[in-house]
PDB file of C-alpha atoms in Angstrom:
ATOM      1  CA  UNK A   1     -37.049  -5.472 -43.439  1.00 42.00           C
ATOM      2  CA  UNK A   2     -35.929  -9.052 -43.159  1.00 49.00           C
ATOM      3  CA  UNK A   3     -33.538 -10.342 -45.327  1.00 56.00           C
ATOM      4  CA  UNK A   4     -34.246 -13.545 -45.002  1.00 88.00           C
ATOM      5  CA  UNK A   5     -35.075 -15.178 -49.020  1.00 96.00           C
ATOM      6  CA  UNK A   6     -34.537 -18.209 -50.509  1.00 97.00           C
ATOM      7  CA  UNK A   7     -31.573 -17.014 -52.099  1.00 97.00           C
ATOM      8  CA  UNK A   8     -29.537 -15.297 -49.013  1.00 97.00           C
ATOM      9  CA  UNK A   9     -30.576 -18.886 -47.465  1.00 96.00           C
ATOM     10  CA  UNK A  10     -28.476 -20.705 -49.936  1.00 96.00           C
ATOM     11  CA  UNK A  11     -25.559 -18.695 -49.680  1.00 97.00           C
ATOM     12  CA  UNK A  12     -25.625 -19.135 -46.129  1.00 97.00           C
ATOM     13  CA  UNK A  13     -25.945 -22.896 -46.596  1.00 96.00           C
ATOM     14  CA  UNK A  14     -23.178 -22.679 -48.620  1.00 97.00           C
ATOM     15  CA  UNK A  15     -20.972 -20.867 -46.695  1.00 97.00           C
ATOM     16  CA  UNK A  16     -20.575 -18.481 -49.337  1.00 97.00           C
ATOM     17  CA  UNK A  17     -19.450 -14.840 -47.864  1.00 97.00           C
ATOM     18  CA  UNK A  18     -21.749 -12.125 -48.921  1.00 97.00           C
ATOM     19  CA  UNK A  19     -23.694  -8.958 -47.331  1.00 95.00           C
ATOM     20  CA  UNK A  20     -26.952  -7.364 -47.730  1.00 94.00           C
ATOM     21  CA  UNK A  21     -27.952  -4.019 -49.257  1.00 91.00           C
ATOM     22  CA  UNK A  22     -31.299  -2.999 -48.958  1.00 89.00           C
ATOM     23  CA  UNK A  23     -33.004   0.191 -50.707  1.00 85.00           C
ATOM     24  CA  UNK A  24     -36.369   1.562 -51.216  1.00 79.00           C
ATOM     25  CA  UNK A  25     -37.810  -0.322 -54.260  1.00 75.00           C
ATOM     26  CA  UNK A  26     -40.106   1.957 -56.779  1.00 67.00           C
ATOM     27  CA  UNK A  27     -42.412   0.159 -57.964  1.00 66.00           C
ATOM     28  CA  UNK A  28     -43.170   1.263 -62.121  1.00 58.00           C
ATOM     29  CA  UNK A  29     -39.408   1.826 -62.439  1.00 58.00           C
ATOM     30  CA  UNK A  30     -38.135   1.086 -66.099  1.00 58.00           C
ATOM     31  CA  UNK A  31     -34.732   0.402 -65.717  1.00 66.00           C
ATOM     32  CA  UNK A  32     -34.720  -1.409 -61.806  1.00 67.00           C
ATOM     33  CA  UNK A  33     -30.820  -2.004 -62.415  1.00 68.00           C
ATOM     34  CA  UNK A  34     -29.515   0.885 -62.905  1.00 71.00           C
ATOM     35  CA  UNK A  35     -32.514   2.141 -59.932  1.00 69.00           C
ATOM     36  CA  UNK A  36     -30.550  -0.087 -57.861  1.00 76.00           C
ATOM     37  CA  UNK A  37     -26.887   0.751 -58.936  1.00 76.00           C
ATOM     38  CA  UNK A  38     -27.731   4.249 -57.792  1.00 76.00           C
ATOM     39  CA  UNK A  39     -29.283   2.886 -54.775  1.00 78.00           C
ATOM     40  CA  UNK A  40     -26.395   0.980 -53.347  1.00 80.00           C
ATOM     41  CA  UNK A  41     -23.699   3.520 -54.815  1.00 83.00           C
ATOM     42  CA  UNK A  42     -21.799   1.831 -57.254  1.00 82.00           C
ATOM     43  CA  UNK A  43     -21.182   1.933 -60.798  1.00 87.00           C
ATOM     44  CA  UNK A  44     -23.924   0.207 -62.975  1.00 89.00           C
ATOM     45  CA  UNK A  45     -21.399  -2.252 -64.289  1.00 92.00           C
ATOM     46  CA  UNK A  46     -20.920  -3.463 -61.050  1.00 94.00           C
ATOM     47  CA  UNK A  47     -23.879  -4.197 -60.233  1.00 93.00           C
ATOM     48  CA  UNK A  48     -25.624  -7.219 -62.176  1.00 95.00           C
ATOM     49  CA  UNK A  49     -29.302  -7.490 -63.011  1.00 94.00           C
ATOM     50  CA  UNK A  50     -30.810 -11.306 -63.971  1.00 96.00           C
ATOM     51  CA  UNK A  51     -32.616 -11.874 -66.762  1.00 96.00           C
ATOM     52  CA  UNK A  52     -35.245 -14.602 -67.289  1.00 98.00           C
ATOM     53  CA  UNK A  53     -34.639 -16.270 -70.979  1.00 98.00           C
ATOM     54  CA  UNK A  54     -35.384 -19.247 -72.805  1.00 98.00           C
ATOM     55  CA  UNK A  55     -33.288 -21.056 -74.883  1.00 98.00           C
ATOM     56  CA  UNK A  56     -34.394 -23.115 -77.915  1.00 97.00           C
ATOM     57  CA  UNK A  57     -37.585 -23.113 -75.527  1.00 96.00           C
ATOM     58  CA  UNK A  58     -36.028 -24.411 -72.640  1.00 97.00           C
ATOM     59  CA  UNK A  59     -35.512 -22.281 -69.392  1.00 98.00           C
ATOM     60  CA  UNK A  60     -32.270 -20.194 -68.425  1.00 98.00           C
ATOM     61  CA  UNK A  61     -30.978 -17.421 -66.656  1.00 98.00           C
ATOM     62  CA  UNK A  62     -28.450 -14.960 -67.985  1.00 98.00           C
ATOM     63  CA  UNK A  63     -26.776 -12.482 -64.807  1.00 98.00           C
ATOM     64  CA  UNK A  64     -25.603  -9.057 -66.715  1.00 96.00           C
ATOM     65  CA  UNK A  65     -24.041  -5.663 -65.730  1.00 95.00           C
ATOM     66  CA  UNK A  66     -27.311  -3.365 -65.045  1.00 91.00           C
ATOM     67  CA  UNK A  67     -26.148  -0.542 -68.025  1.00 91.00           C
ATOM     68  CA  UNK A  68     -26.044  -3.663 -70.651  1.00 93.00           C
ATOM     69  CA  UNK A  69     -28.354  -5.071 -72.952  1.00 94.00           C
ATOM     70  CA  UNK A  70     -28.609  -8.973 -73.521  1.00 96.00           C
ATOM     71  CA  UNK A  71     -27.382 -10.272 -76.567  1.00 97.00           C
ATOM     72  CA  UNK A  72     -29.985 -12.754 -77.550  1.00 97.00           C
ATOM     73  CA  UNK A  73     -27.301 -14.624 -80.197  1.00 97.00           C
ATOM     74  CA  UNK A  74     -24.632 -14.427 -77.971  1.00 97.00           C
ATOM     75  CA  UNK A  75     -26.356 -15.961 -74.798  1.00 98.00           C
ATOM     76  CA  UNK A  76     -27.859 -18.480 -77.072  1.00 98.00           C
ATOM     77  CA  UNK A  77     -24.568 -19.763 -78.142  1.00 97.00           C
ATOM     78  CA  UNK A  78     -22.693 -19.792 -74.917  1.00 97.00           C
ATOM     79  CA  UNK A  79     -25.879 -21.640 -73.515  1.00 97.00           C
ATOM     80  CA  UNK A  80     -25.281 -24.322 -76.263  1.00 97.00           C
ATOM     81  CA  UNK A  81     -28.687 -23.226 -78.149  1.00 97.00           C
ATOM     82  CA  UNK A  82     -29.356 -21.678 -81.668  1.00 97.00           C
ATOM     83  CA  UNK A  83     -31.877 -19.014 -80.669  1.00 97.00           C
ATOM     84  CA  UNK A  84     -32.561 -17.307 -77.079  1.00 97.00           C
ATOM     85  CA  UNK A  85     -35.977 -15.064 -75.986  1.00 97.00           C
ATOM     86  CA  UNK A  86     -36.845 -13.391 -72.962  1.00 97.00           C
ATOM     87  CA  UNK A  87     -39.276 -15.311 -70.611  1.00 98.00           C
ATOM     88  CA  UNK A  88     -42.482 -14.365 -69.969  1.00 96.00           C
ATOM     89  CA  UNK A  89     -43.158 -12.481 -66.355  1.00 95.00           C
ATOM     90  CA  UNK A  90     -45.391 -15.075 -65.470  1.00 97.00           C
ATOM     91  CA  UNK A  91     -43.121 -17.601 -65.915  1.00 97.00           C
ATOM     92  CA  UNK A  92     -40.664 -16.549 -64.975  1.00 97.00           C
ATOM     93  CA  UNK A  93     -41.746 -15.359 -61.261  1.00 97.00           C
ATOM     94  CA  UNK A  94     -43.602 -19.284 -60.826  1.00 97.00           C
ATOM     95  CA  UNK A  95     -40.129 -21.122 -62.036  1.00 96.00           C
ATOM     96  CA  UNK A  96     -38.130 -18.778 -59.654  1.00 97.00           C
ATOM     97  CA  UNK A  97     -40.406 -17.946 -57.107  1.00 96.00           C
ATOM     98  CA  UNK A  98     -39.226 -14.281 -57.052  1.00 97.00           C
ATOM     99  CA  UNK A  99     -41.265 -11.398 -58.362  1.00 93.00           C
ATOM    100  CA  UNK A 100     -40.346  -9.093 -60.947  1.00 89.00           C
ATOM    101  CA  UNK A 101     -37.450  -6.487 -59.439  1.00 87.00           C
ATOM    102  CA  UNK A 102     -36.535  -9.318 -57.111  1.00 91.00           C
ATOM    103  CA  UNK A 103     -35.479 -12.308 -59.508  1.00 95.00           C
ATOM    104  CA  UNK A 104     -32.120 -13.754 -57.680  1.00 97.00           C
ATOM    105  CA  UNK A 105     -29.808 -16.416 -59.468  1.00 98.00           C
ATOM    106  CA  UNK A 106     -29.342 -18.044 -56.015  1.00 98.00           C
ATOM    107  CA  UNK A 107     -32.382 -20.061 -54.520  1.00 97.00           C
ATOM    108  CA  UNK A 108     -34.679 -20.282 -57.649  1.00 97.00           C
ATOM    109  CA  UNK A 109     -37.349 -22.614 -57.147  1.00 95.00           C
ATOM    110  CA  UNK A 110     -36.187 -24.893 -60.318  1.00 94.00           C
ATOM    111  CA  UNK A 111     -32.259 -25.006 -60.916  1.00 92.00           C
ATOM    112  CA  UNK A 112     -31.263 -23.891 -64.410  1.00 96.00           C
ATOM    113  CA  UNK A 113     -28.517 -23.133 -67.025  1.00 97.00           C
ATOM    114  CA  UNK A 114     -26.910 -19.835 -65.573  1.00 98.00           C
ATOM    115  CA  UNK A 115     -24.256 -17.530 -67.745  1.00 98.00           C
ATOM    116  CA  UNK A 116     -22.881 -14.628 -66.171  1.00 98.00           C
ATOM    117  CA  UNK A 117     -21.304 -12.069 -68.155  1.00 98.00           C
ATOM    118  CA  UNK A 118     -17.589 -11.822 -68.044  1.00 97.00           C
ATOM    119  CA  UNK A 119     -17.324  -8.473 -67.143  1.00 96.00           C
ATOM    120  CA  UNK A 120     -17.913 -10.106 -63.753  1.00 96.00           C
ATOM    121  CA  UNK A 121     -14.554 -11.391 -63.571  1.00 94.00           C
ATOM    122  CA  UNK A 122     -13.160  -7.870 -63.595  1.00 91.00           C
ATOM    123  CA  UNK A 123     -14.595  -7.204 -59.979  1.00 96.00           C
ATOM    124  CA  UNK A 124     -13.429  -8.021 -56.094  1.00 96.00           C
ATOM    125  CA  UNK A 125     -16.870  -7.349 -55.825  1.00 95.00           C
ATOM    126  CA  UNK A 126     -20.361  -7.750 -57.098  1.00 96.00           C
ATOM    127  CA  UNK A 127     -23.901  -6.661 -56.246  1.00 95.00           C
ATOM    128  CA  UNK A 128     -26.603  -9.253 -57.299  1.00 96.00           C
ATOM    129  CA  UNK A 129     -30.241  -9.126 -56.890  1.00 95.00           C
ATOM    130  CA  UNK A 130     -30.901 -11.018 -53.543  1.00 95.00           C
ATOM    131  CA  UNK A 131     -34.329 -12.354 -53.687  1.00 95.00           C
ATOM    132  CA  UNK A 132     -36.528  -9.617 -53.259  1.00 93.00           C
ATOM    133  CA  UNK A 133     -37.342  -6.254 -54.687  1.00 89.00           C
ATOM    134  CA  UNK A 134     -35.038  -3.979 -52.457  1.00 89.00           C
ATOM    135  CA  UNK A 135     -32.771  -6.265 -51.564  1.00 92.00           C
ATOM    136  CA  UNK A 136     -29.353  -6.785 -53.261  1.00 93.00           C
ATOM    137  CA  UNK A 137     -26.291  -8.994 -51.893  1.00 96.00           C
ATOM    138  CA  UNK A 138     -22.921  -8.115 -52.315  1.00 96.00           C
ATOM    139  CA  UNK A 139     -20.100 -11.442 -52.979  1.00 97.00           C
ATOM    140  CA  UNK A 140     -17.178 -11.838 -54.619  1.00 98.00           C
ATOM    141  CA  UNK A 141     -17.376 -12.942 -58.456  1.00 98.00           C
ATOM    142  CA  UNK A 142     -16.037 -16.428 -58.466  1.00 97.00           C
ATOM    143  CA  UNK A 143     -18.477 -17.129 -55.404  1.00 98.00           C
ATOM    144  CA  UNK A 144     -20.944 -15.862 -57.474  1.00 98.00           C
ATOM    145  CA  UNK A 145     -20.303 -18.101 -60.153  1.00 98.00           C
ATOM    146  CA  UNK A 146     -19.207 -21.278 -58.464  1.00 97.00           C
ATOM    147  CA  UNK A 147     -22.021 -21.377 -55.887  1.00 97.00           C
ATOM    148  CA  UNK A 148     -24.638 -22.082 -59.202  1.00 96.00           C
ATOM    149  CA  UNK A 149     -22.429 -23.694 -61.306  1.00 97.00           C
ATOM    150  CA  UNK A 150     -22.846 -21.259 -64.054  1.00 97.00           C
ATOM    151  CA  UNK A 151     -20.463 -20.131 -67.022  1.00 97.00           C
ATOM    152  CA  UNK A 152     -19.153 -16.930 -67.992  1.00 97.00           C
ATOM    153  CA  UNK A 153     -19.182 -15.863 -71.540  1.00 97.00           C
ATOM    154  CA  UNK A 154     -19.223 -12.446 -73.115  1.00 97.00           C
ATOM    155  CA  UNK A 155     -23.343 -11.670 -73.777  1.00 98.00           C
ATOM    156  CA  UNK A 156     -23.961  -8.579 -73.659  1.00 96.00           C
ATOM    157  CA  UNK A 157     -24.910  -6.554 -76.690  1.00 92.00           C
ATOM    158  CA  UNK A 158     -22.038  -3.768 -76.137  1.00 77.00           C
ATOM    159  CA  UNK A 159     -19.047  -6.404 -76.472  1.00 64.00           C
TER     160      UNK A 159
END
């Protein structure tokens, strides 16, 4: 498999330290976070699954531990916005040019508000979807973070 996406291209560009992971994506899979937590051996809430939203209509991405839920309020108010909804599938794979299972944060298509949930901070490392289904990279949090520009605010539905 190459591991050559959009997203492990901007890290590189960046200079941003990371490694690749790659596992045997199932396709039909329910839960593809907690599929790849087991996959690449590490605790679920280690390893972060992104999530397609709008807020107040407008695009955004929210990056959360794979056993979590999204808290709709909560990423709506650390995004600056009243209400938040999930994205469409459709939409969301055109604005990031990933497919379902293989959404990144890094290398989307169109640039967007990113929050990652703080949990992150509580890592030396984190595994991230990479760009494709079956591929996950593995960085440290604050590289993570700063290599977007994104925030970190508490938004899952279990704090």
């Amino acid at each position: 498999m190459s591991t050559g996406t959009p997203a492990t291209q901007m890290l590189k560009k960046a200079k941003i330290a990371f490694r690749t992971h790659e596992y045997d994506f199932v396709t039909g899979q329910h839960q593809i976070g907690l599929h790849a937590a087991e996959a690449v051996g590490l605790p679920p809430d280690q390893v972060f699954k992104t999530l397609m939203i709008e807020v107040d209509g407008k695009p955004a991405c929210a990056v959360i531990p794979s056993d979590h839920s999204l808290s709709m309020k909560k990423v709506a108010a650390a995004l600056g916005g009243k209400s938040a909804s999930m994205m469409d599938t459709a939409k969301a794979e055109k604005l990031t040019g990933y497919h379902k299972g293989g959404i990144s944060p890094f290398g989307q298509r169109r640039k967007c508000p990113t929050v990652m949930d703080a949990s992150i901070e509580g890592f030396e490392e984190v595994v991230i979807n990479g760009g494709k289904r079956g591929l996950m990279v593995i960085l440290a949090p604050d590289d993570a973070v700063s290599v977007i520009g994104a925030t970190t605010a508490g938004v899952t539905a279990e704090e």
